[in-house]
Short mmCIF file of C-alpha atoms in Angstrom, two decimals:
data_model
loop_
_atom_site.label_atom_id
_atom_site.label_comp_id
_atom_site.label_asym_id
_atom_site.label_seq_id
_atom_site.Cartn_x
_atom_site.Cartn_y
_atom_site.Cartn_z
CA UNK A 125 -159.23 134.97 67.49
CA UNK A 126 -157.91 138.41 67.22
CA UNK A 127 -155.59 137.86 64.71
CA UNK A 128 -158.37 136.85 62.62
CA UNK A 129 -160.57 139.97 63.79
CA UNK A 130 -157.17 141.97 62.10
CA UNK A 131 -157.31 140.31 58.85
CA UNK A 132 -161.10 140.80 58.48
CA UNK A 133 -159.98 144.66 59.23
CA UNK A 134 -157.48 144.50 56.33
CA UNK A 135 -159.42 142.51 54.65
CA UNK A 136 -162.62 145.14 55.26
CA UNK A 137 -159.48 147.92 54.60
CA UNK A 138 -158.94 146.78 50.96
CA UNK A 139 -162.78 146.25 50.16
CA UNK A 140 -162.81 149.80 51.44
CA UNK A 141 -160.43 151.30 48.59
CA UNK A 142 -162.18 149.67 46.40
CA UNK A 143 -165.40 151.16 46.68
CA UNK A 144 -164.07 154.39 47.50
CA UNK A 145 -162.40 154.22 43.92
CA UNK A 146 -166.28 152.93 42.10
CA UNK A 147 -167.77 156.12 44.58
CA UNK A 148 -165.22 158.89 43.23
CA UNK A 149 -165.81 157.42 39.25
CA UNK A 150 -169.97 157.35 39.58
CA UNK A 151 -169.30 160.90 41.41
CA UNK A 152 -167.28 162.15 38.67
CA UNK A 153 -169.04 160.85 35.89
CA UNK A 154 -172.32 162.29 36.96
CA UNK A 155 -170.95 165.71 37.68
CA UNK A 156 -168.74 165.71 34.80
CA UNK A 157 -170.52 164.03 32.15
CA UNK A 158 -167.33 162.52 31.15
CA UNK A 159 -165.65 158.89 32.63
CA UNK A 160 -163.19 159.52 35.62
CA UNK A 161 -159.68 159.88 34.57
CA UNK A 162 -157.49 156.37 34.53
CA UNK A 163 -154.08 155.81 35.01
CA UNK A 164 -152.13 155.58 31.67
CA UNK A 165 -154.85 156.70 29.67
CA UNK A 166 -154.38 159.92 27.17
CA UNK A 167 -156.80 162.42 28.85
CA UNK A 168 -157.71 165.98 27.39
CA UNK A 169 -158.46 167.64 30.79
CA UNK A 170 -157.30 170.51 32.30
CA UNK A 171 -154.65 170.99 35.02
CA UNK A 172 -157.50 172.22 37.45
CA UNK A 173 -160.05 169.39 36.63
CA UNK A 174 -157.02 166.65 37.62
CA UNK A 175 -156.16 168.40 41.06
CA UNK A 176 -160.37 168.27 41.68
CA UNK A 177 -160.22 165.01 40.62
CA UNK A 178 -157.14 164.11 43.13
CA UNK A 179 -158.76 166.36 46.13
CA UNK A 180 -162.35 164.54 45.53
CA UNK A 181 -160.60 160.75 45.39
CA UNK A 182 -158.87 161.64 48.58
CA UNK A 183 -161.49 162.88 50.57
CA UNK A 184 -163.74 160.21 49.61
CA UNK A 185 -161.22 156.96 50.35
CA UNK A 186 -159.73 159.12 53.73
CA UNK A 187 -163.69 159.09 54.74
CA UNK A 188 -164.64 155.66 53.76
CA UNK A 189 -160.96 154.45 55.23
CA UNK A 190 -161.66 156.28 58.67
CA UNK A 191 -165.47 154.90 59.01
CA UNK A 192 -163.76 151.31 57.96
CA UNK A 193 -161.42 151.70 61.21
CA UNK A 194 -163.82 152.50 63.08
CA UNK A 195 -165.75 149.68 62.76
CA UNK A 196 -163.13 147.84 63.15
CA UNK A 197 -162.17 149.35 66.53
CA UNK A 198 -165.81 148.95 68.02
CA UNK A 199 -165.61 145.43 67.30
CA UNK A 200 -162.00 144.65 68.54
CA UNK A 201 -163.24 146.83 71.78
CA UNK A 202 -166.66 144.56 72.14
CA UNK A 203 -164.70 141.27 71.71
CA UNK A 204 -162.40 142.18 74.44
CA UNK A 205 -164.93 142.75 76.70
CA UNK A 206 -166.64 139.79 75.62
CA UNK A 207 -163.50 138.02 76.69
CA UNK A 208 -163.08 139.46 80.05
CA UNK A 209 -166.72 138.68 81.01
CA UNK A 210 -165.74 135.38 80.05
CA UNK A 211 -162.70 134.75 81.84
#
């Protein structure tokens, strides 16, 4: 069962990036006015606006990514104990 538990965390993990990446672009868009910058697109902004733009993305997935674990640690910790009041 706890190998299962662990993929759900991975699982919960890459759900996690995800909406840490849709977060940062509605962020940046609103404050900006302008679509959040892309990989591989031609972008006209300035050297500052990219490093906000890389500071903002990783403070917003580290937080999300850190809640995510967690989560995932309070259950693993409540299914072991579930376990030994079992056995």
């Amino acid at each position: 069962m706890q190998p299962i538990i662990k993929l759900l965390g991975t699982a919960a993990s890459i759900g996690a990036g995800f909406v840490s990446a849709k977060v940062v672009d509605i962020i940046w868009e609103k404050t900006t006015g302008h679509k959040a910058p892309k990989k591989g697109e031609d972008v006209d902004q300035s050297f500052v606006q990219a490093i906000v733009f890389a500071v903002v993305s990783a403070t917003v997935s580290a937080v999300i990514t850190q809640a995510v674990k967690k989560g995932q640690n309070k259950v693993l910790k409540g299914f072991n104990r579930s376990r030994t009041e079992v056995a």
